[in-house]
PDB file of C-alpha atoms in Angstrom:
ATOM      1  CA  UNK V   1      -5.529   2.648  24.304  1.00  0.00           C
ATOM      2  CA  UNK V   2      -8.400   5.274  24.408  1.00  0.00           C
ATOM      3  CA  UNK V   3      -7.577   8.165  26.061  1.00  0.00           C
ATOM      4  CA  UNK V   4     -10.078   9.321  28.505  1.00  0.00           C
ATOM      5  CA  UNK V   5     -10.468  12.961  30.468  1.00  0.00           C
ATOM      6  CA  UNK V   6     -12.081  13.605  33.559  1.00  0.00           C
ATOM      7  CA  UNK V   7     -15.821  14.895  32.555  1.00  0.00           C
ATOM      8  CA  UNK V   8     -15.669  18.608  32.123  1.00  0.00           C
ATOM      9  CA  UNK V   9     -19.110  18.985  33.198  1.00  0.00           C
ATOM     10  CA  UNK V  10     -20.800  21.094  35.985  1.00  0.00           C
ATOM     11  CA  UNK V  11     -21.033  23.319  33.810  1.00  0.00           C
ATOM     12  CA  UNK V  12     -19.185  26.056  31.719  1.00  0.00           C
ATOM     13  CA  UNK V  13     -15.526  26.407  32.625  1.00  0.00           C
ATOM     14  CA  UNK V  14     -13.211  29.293  32.759  1.00  0.00           C
ATOM     15  CA  UNK V  15      -9.624  28.758  32.258  1.00  0.00           C
ATOM     16  CA  UNK V  16      -6.955  30.951  33.811  1.00  0.00           C
ATOM     17  CA  UNK V  17      -4.294  32.842  31.594  1.00  0.00           C
ATOM     18  CA  UNK V  18      -0.998  32.140  31.743  1.00  0.00           C
ATOM     19  CA  UNK V  19       1.969  34.878  32.320  1.00  0.00           C
ATOM     20  CA  UNK V  20       4.480  33.984  29.866  1.00  0.00           C
ATOM     21  CA  UNK V  21       4.084  32.950  26.116  1.00  0.00           C
ATOM     22  CA  UNK V  22       6.762  30.291  26.570  1.00  0.00           C
ATOM     23  CA  UNK V  23       3.933  28.358  28.574  1.00  0.00           C
ATOM     24  CA  UNK V  24       1.765  28.412  25.553  1.00  0.00           C
ATOM     25  CA  UNK V  25       4.211  27.044  22.936  1.00  0.00           C
ATOM     26  CA  UNK V  26       5.288  24.370  25.809  1.00  0.00           C
ATOM     27  CA  UNK V  27       2.086  23.318  26.158  1.00  0.00           C
ATOM     28  CA  UNK V  28       1.266  23.131  22.797  1.00  0.00           C
ATOM     29  CA  UNK V  29       4.632  21.158  22.325  1.00  0.00           C
ATOM     30  CA  UNK V  30       3.298  18.497  24.898  1.00  0.00           C
ATOM     31  CA  UNK V  31      -0.031  18.123  22.764  1.00  0.00           C
ATOM     32  CA  UNK V  32       1.609  17.254  19.642  1.00  0.00           C
ATOM     33  CA  UNK V  33       4.116  15.147  21.366  1.00  0.00           C
ATOM     34  CA  UNK V  34       2.000  12.957  23.566  1.00  0.00           C
ATOM     35  CA  UNK V  35      -1.914  13.752  22.589  1.00  0.00           C
ATOM     36  CA  UNK V  36      -2.581  14.801  26.246  1.00  0.00           C
ATOM     37  CA  UNK V  37      -4.930  17.502  26.879  1.00  0.00           C
ATOM     38  CA  UNK V  38      -3.917  20.423  28.915  1.00  0.00           C
ATOM     39  CA  UNK V  39      -6.561  21.932  30.731  1.00  0.00           C
ATOM     40  CA  UNK V  40      -7.388  25.253  33.076  1.00  0.00           C
ATOM     41  CA  UNK V  41      -8.399  25.149  36.215  1.00  0.00           C
ATOM     42  CA  UNK V  42     -12.106  26.126  37.022  1.00  0.00           C
ATOM     43  CA  UNK V  43     -11.694  29.687  37.621  1.00  0.00           C
ATOM     44  CA  UNK V  44      -9.864  32.620  36.657  1.00  0.00           C
ATOM     45  CA  UNK V  45      -9.111  34.990  33.966  1.00  0.00           C
ATOM     46  CA  UNK V  46      -5.858  36.398  32.420  1.00  0.00           C
ATOM     47  CA  UNK V  47      -5.449  40.086  33.245  1.00  0.00           C
ATOM     48  CA  UNK V  48      -3.534  41.631  30.659  1.00  0.00           C
ATOM     49  CA  UNK V  49      -1.147  38.684  29.973  1.00  0.00           C
ATOM     50  CA  UNK V  50      -0.809  35.972  27.694  1.00  0.00           C
ATOM     51  CA  UNK V  51      -3.679  33.137  28.079  1.00  0.00           C
ATOM     52  CA  UNK V  52      -3.967  29.711  26.500  1.00  0.00           C
ATOM     53  CA  UNK V  53      -6.886  27.768  26.028  1.00  0.00           C
ATOM     54  CA  UNK V  54      -6.018  23.792  25.107  1.00  0.00           C
ATOM     55  CA  UNK V  55      -8.879  21.052  24.192  1.00  0.00           C
ATOM     56  CA  UNK V  56      -8.944  17.450  23.190  1.00  0.00           C
ATOM     57  CA  UNK V  57     -11.189  14.920  22.600  1.00  0.00           C
ATOM     58  CA  UNK V  58      -9.470  11.360  21.531  1.00  0.00           C
ATOM     59  CA  UNK V  59     -11.321   8.128  20.873  1.00  0.00           C
ATOM     60  CA  UNK V  60      -9.746   4.620  19.697  1.00  0.00           C
ATOM     61  CA  UNK V  61     -11.708   1.705  18.851  1.00  0.00           C
ATOM     62  CA  UNK V  62     -10.285  -1.718  18.341  1.00  0.00           C
ATOM     63  CA  UNK V  63     -11.327  -5.206  18.542  1.00  0.00           C
ATOM     64  CA  UNK V  64     -11.197  -5.204  22.316  1.00  0.00           C
ATOM     65  CA  UNK V  65     -13.486  -2.049  22.187  1.00  0.00           C
ATOM     66  CA  UNK V  66     -15.332  -1.842  19.294  1.00  0.00           C
ATOM     67  CA  UNK V  67     -17.103   1.213  20.038  1.00  0.00           C
ATOM     68  CA  UNK V  68     -15.899   4.239  21.373  1.00  0.00           C
ATOM     69  CA  UNK V  69     -17.115   7.761  21.578  1.00  0.00           C
ATOM     70  CA  UNK V  70     -15.198  10.825  23.245  1.00  0.00           C
ATOM     71  CA  UNK V  71     -16.124  14.524  23.545  1.00  0.00           C
ATOM     72  CA  UNK V  72     -15.190  17.249  24.955  1.00  0.00           C
ATOM     73  CA  UNK V  73     -16.899  20.909  25.727  1.00  0.00           C
ATOM     74  CA  UNK V  74     -15.216  23.525  27.268  1.00  0.00           C
ATOM     75  CA  UNK V  75     -15.810  27.553  27.509  1.00  0.00           C
ATOM     76  CA  UNK V  76     -12.623  29.297  28.430  1.00  0.00           C
ATOM     77  CA  UNK V  77     -13.281  33.168  29.296  1.00  0.00           C
ATOM     78  CA  UNK V  78     -10.529  35.825  29.089  1.00  0.00           C
ATOM     79  CA  UNK V  79     -10.550  39.410  29.892  1.00  0.00           C
ATOM     80  CA  UNK V  80      -7.650  41.800  28.174  1.00  0.00           C
ATOM     81  CA  UNK V  81      -4.669  40.024  27.436  1.00  0.00           C
ATOM     82  CA  UNK V  82      -1.575  40.464  25.517  1.00  0.00           C
ATOM     83  CA  UNK V  83      -1.934  36.916  23.158  1.00  0.00           C
ATOM     84  CA  UNK V  84      -4.176  34.153  23.408  1.00  0.00           C
ATOM     85  CA  UNK V  85      -3.518  30.973  21.585  1.00  0.00           C
ATOM     86  CA  UNK V  86      -6.561  28.742  21.219  1.00  0.00           C
ATOM     87  CA  UNK V  87      -5.821  24.894  20.429  1.00  0.00           C
ATOM     88  CA  UNK V  88      -8.702  22.385  19.550  1.00  0.00           C
ATOM     89  CA  UNK V  89      -8.265  18.850  18.648  1.00  0.00           C
ATOM     90  CA  UNK V  90     -10.554  16.040  17.829  1.00  0.00           C
ATOM     91  CA  UNK V  91      -8.888  12.811  17.025  1.00  0.00           C
ATOM     92  CA  UNK V  92     -10.691   9.215  16.207  1.00  0.00           C
ATOM     93  CA  UNK V  93      -9.013   6.163  15.216  1.00  0.00           C
ATOM     94  CA  UNK V  94     -10.303   2.658  14.136  1.00  0.00           C
ATOM     95  CA  UNK V  95      -7.668  -0.114  14.378  1.00  0.00           C
ATOM     96  CA  UNK V  96      -7.691  -3.489  13.422  1.00  0.00           C
ATOM     97  CA  UNK V  97     -11.411  -4.712  13.291  1.00  0.00           C
ATOM     98  CA  UNK V  98     -12.971  -7.493  11.131  1.00  0.00           C
ATOM     99  CA  UNK V  99     -15.334  -6.619   8.500  1.00  0.00           C
ATOM    100  CA  UNK V 100     -17.663  -9.085  10.279  1.00  0.00           C
ATOM    101  CA  UNK V 101     -17.342  -6.712  13.860  1.00  0.00           C
ATOM    102  CA  UNK V 102     -16.611  -3.299  12.612  1.00  0.00           C
ATOM    103  CA  UNK V 103     -15.254  -0.627  14.670  1.00  0.00           C
ATOM    104  CA  UNK V 104     -17.179   2.560  15.682  1.00  0.00           C
ATOM    105  CA  UNK V 105     -15.049   5.503  16.572  1.00  0.00           C
ATOM    106  CA  UNK V 106     -16.435   9.241  17.311  1.00  0.00           C
ATOM    107  CA  UNK V 107     -14.121  11.986  18.558  1.00  0.00           C
ATOM    108  CA  UNK V 108     -16.178  15.415  18.882  1.00  0.00           C
ATOM    109  CA  UNK V 109     -14.433  18.911  20.376  1.00  0.00           C
ATOM    110  CA  UNK V 110     -16.396  21.923  21.441  1.00  0.00           C
ATOM    111  CA  UNK V 111     -14.174  25.022  21.976  1.00  0.00           C
ATOM    112  CA  UNK V 112     -15.002  28.682  23.130  1.00  0.00           C
ATOM    113  CA  UNK V 113     -12.857  31.246  23.695  1.00  0.00           C
ATOM    114  CA  UNK V 114     -13.631  34.885  25.059  1.00  0.00           C
ATOM    115  CA  UNK V 115     -11.453  37.933  24.598  1.00  0.00           C
ATOM    116  CA  UNK V 116     -11.387  41.568  24.767  1.00  0.00           C
ATOM    117  CA  UNK V 117      -9.840  44.663  23.930  1.00  0.00           C
ATOM    118  CA  UNK V 118      -7.440  45.651  21.308  1.00  0.00           C
ATOM    119  CA  UNK V 119      -5.251  42.176  20.866  1.00  0.00           C
ATOM    120  CA  UNK V 120      -8.588  40.492  20.994  1.00  0.00           C
ATOM    121  CA  UNK V 121      -8.650  40.201  16.796  1.00  0.00           C
ATOM    122  CA  UNK V 122      -5.258  38.704  16.823  1.00  0.00           C
ATOM    123  CA  UNK V 123      -5.899  35.413  18.586  1.00  0.00           C
ATOM    124  CA  UNK V 124      -3.838  32.566  17.185  1.00  0.00           C
ATOM    125  CA  UNK V 125      -6.657  29.882  16.473  1.00  0.00           C
ATOM    126  CA  UNK V 126      -5.924  26.375  15.559  1.00  0.00           C
ATOM    127  CA  UNK V 127      -8.908  23.910  14.997  1.00  0.00           C
ATOM    128  CA  UNK V 128      -8.092  20.496  13.975  1.00  0.00           C
ATOM    129  CA  UNK V 129      -9.233  17.063  13.236  1.00  0.00           C
ATOM    130  CA  UNK V 130      -8.090  13.805  12.345  1.00  0.00           C
ATOM    131  CA  UNK V 131     -10.229  10.373  11.858  1.00  0.00           C
ATOM    132  CA  UNK V 132      -7.666   7.506  10.417  1.00  0.00           C
ATOM    133  CA  UNK V 133      -8.968   3.772   9.686  1.00  0.00           C
ATOM    134  CA  UNK V 134      -6.097   1.432   9.845  1.00  0.00           C
ATOM    135  CA  UNK V 135      -6.656  -1.770   8.357  1.00  0.00           C
ATOM    136  CA  UNK V 136     -10.180  -1.650   9.289  1.00  0.00           C
ATOM    137  CA  UNK V 137     -12.482  -2.481   6.810  1.00  0.00           C
ATOM    138  CA  UNK V 138     -16.232  -1.498   7.446  1.00  0.00           C
ATOM    139  CA  UNK V 139     -15.339   0.761  10.227  1.00  0.00           C
ATOM    140  CA  UNK V 140     -16.858   3.791  10.973  1.00  0.00           C
ATOM    141  CA  UNK V 141     -14.625   6.866  11.978  1.00  0.00           C
ATOM    142  CA  UNK V 142     -15.480  10.298  12.621  1.00  0.00           C
ATOM    143  CA  UNK V 143     -13.609  13.498  14.052  1.00  0.00           C
ATOM    144  CA  UNK V 144     -15.300  16.700  14.176  1.00  0.00           C
ATOM    145  CA  UNK V 145     -13.730  19.681  15.976  1.00  0.00           C
ATOM    146  CA  UNK V 146     -15.698  23.045  16.297  1.00  0.00           C
ATOM    147  CA  UNK V 147     -14.114  26.447  17.584  1.00  0.00           C
ATOM    148  CA  UNK V 148     -15.876  29.377  18.526  1.00  0.00           C
ATOM    149  CA  UNK V 149     -13.532  32.725  19.067  1.00  0.00           C
ATOM    150  CA  UNK V 150     -15.328  35.674  20.467  1.00  0.00           C
ATOM    151  CA  UNK V 151     -13.683  39.061  20.296  1.00  0.00           C
ATOM    152  CA  UNK V 152     -15.316  42.119  22.110  1.00  0.00           C
ATOM    153  CA  UNK V 153     -13.578  45.627  22.537  1.00  0.00           C
ATOM    154  CA  UNK V 154     -14.401  45.778  25.952  1.00  0.00           C
ATOM    155  CA  UNK V 155     -14.242  43.615  28.960  1.00  0.00           C
ATOM    156  CA  UNK V 156     -17.326  40.777  28.738  1.00  0.00           C
ATOM    157  CA  UNK V 157     -18.787  37.672  30.403  1.00  0.00           C
ATOM    158  CA  UNK V 158     -21.410  35.073  29.491  1.00  0.00           C
ATOM    159  CA  UNK V 159     -24.859  36.013  30.779  1.00  0.00           C
ATOM    160  CA  UNK V 160     -26.735  33.132  32.962  1.00  0.00           C
ATOM    161  CA  UNK V 161     -28.874  32.826  30.259  1.00  0.00           C
ATOM    162  CA  UNK V 162     -26.329  31.997  27.550  1.00  0.00           C
ATOM    163  CA  UNK V 163     -24.885  29.914  30.055  1.00  0.00           C
ATOM    164  CA  UNK V 164     -28.097  27.684  30.617  1.00  0.00           C
ATOM    165  CA  UNK V 165     -28.335  27.625  26.731  1.00  0.00           C
ATOM    166  CA  UNK V 166     -24.727  26.424  26.124  1.00  0.00           C
ATOM    167  CA  UNK V 167     -25.252  23.732  29.176  1.00  0.00           C
ATOM    168  CA  UNK V 168     -28.598  22.395  27.297  1.00  0.00           C
ATOM    169  CA  UNK V 169     -26.243  22.012  24.136  1.00  0.00           C
ATOM    170  CA  UNK V 170     -23.650  20.501  26.162  1.00  0.00           C
ATOM    171  CA  UNK V 171     -26.197  17.724  27.294  1.00  0.00           C
ATOM    172  CA  UNK V 172     -26.963  16.924  23.680  1.00  0.00           C
ATOM    173  CA  UNK V 173     -23.586  16.382  22.715  1.00  0.00           C
ATOM    174  CA  UNK V 174     -22.684  14.037  25.783  1.00  0.00           C
ATOM    175  CA  UNK V 175     -26.148  12.555  24.709  1.00  0.00           C
ATOM    176  CA  UNK V 176     -24.596  11.596  21.446  1.00  0.00           C
ATOM    177  CA  UNK V 177     -22.342   9.125  23.302  1.00  0.00           C
ATOM    178  CA  UNK V 178     -24.904   6.671  24.282  1.00  0.00           C
ATOM    179  CA  UNK V 179     -26.661   6.555  20.641  1.00  0.00           C
ATOM    180  CA  UNK V 180     -25.884   4.115  17.916  1.00  0.00           C
ATOM    181  CA  UNK V 181     -26.697   6.407  14.993  1.00  0.00           C
ATOM    182  CA  UNK V 182     -24.514   6.275  11.509  1.00  0.00           C
ATOM    183  CA  UNK V 183     -21.781   8.737  11.593  1.00  0.00           C
ATOM    184  CA  UNK V 184     -23.553  10.426   8.668  1.00  0.00           C
ATOM    185  CA  UNK V 185     -26.398  11.482  11.842  1.00  0.00           C
ATOM    186  CA  UNK V 186     -23.660  12.110  14.138  1.00  0.00           C
ATOM    187  CA  UNK V 187     -22.319  14.612  11.962  1.00  0.00           C
ATOM    188  CA  UNK V 188     -25.475  15.967  10.898  1.00  0.00           C
ATOM    189  CA  UNK V 189     -26.666  16.650  14.614  1.00  0.00           C
ATOM    190  CA  UNK V 190     -23.240  17.688  15.631  1.00  0.00           C
ATOM    191  CA  UNK V 191     -23.319  20.560  12.407  1.00  0.00           C
ATOM    192  CA  UNK V 192     -26.808  21.499  14.051  1.00  0.00           C
ATOM    193  CA  UNK V 193     -25.952  21.616  17.697  1.00  0.00           C
ATOM    194  CA  UNK V 194     -22.675  24.230  16.210  1.00  0.00           C
ATOM    195  CA  UNK V 195     -25.140  26.344  14.474  1.00  0.00           C
ATOM    196  CA  UNK V 196     -26.964  26.527  18.069  1.00  0.00           C
ATOM    197  CA  UNK V 197     -24.050  27.342  19.979  1.00  0.00           C
ATOM    198  CA  UNK V 198     -23.171  29.944  16.887  1.00  0.00           C
ATOM    199  CA  UNK V 199     -26.460  31.750  17.804  1.00  0.00           C
ATOM    200  CA  UNK V 200     -26.282  31.909  21.410  1.00  0.00           C
ATOM    201  CA  UNK V 201     -22.884  33.630  21.187  1.00  0.00           C
ATOM    202  CA  UNK V 202     -24.191  35.640  18.296  1.00  0.00           C
ATOM    203  CA  UNK V 203     -27.035  36.772  20.550  1.00  0.00           C
ATOM    204  CA  UNK V 204     -24.560  37.602  23.362  1.00  0.00           C
ATOM    205  CA  UNK V 205     -22.616  40.019  20.990  1.00  0.00           C
ATOM    206  CA  UNK V 206     -25.966  42.210  20.496  1.00  0.00           C
ATOM    207  CA  UNK V 207     -25.259  43.088  24.328  1.00  0.00           C
ATOM    208  CA  UNK V 208     -21.676  43.244  24.277  1.00  0.00           C
ATOM    209  CA  UNK V 209     -20.636  46.869  25.278  1.00  0.00           C
ATOM    210  CA  UNK V 210     -19.003  48.350  22.111  1.00  0.00           C
ATOM    211  CA  UNK V 211     -15.855  50.293  22.059  1.00  0.00           C
ATOM    212  CA  UNK V 212     -15.389  53.523  23.526  1.00  0.00           C
ATOM    213  CA  UNK V 213     -13.087  55.507  20.879  1.00  0.00           C
ATOM    214  CA  UNK V 214     -10.204  56.086  23.526  1.00  0.00           C
ATOM    215  CA  UNK V 215      -8.058  53.174  21.705  1.00  0.00           C
ATOM    216  CA  UNK V 216      -8.115  53.034  17.994  1.00  0.00           C
ATOM    217  CA  UNK V 217      -7.247  49.383  18.265  1.00  0.00           C
ATOM    218  CA  UNK V 218     -10.192  48.420  19.969  1.00  0.00           C
ATOM    219  CA  UNK V 219     -12.758  50.210  17.646  1.00  0.00           C
ATOM    220  CA  UNK V 220     -14.419  46.899  16.176  1.00  0.00           C
ATOM    221  CA  UNK V 221     -18.078  45.729  16.463  1.00  0.00           C
ATOM    222  CA  UNK V 222     -18.179  42.426  19.182  1.00  0.00           C
ATOM    223  CA  UNK V 223     -18.301  39.445  16.675  1.00  0.00           C
ATOM    224  CA  UNK V 224     -17.633  35.823  16.850  1.00  0.00           C
ATOM    225  CA  UNK V 225     -15.825  33.445  14.374  1.00  0.00           C
ATOM    226  CA  UNK V 226     -16.408  29.984  13.953  1.00  0.00           C
ATOM    227  CA  UNK V 227     -14.355  27.354  12.800  1.00  0.00           C
ATOM    228  CA  UNK V 228     -15.671  24.139  11.590  1.00  0.00           C
ATOM    229  CA  UNK V 229     -12.768  21.334  10.480  1.00  0.00           C
ATOM    230  CA  UNK V 230     -14.552  17.884  10.160  1.00  0.00           C
ATOM    231  CA  UNK V 231     -13.240  14.247   9.210  1.00  0.00           C
TER     232      UNK V 231
END
């Protein structure tokens, strides 16, 4: 059965930090066991504790639903934290369709996580994708997981102009749902949108506050690390 989540839109959402590291491992266990995405509420930031961001896009096409597309685009903003875990996954399956009526299954997940302080560079980031054809000759199956981890030495929030740009990119990710382009073109467009996200975040790093020199562990330049995993 195809897994659907409530829309993450309107608009860029922040996820609240969880106070216990054990909550993070429990959440990841839930994802591994059930394939269920656990997302934070709309508002709030961690304040010196542990924080976790979990996102999942999952699509499953079969003979009853030959064309399935799921997408996720989430922003999680955290302040200084003891530990941050970021888990992003895209899963696409095409099952049991015939060569005369092939399936098409696409899953795209974009995750942006911001964190600050001396532990910002220690974010535990996992970014995975999986695409499977099961007895499905001629089926098109594609999954793409794009993860962006933003590390700043001092507390930082995305500006309004950047949020508008990211919202426009989110619109284009969602617009891919209505398209019937081959998965090769979906891949090309998704990669192009990921590069745009990276450019927006890189631009934000140019204005992010630098280290004060009071904490040697936080003496690093603000930066964005992008992880891409496609299948």
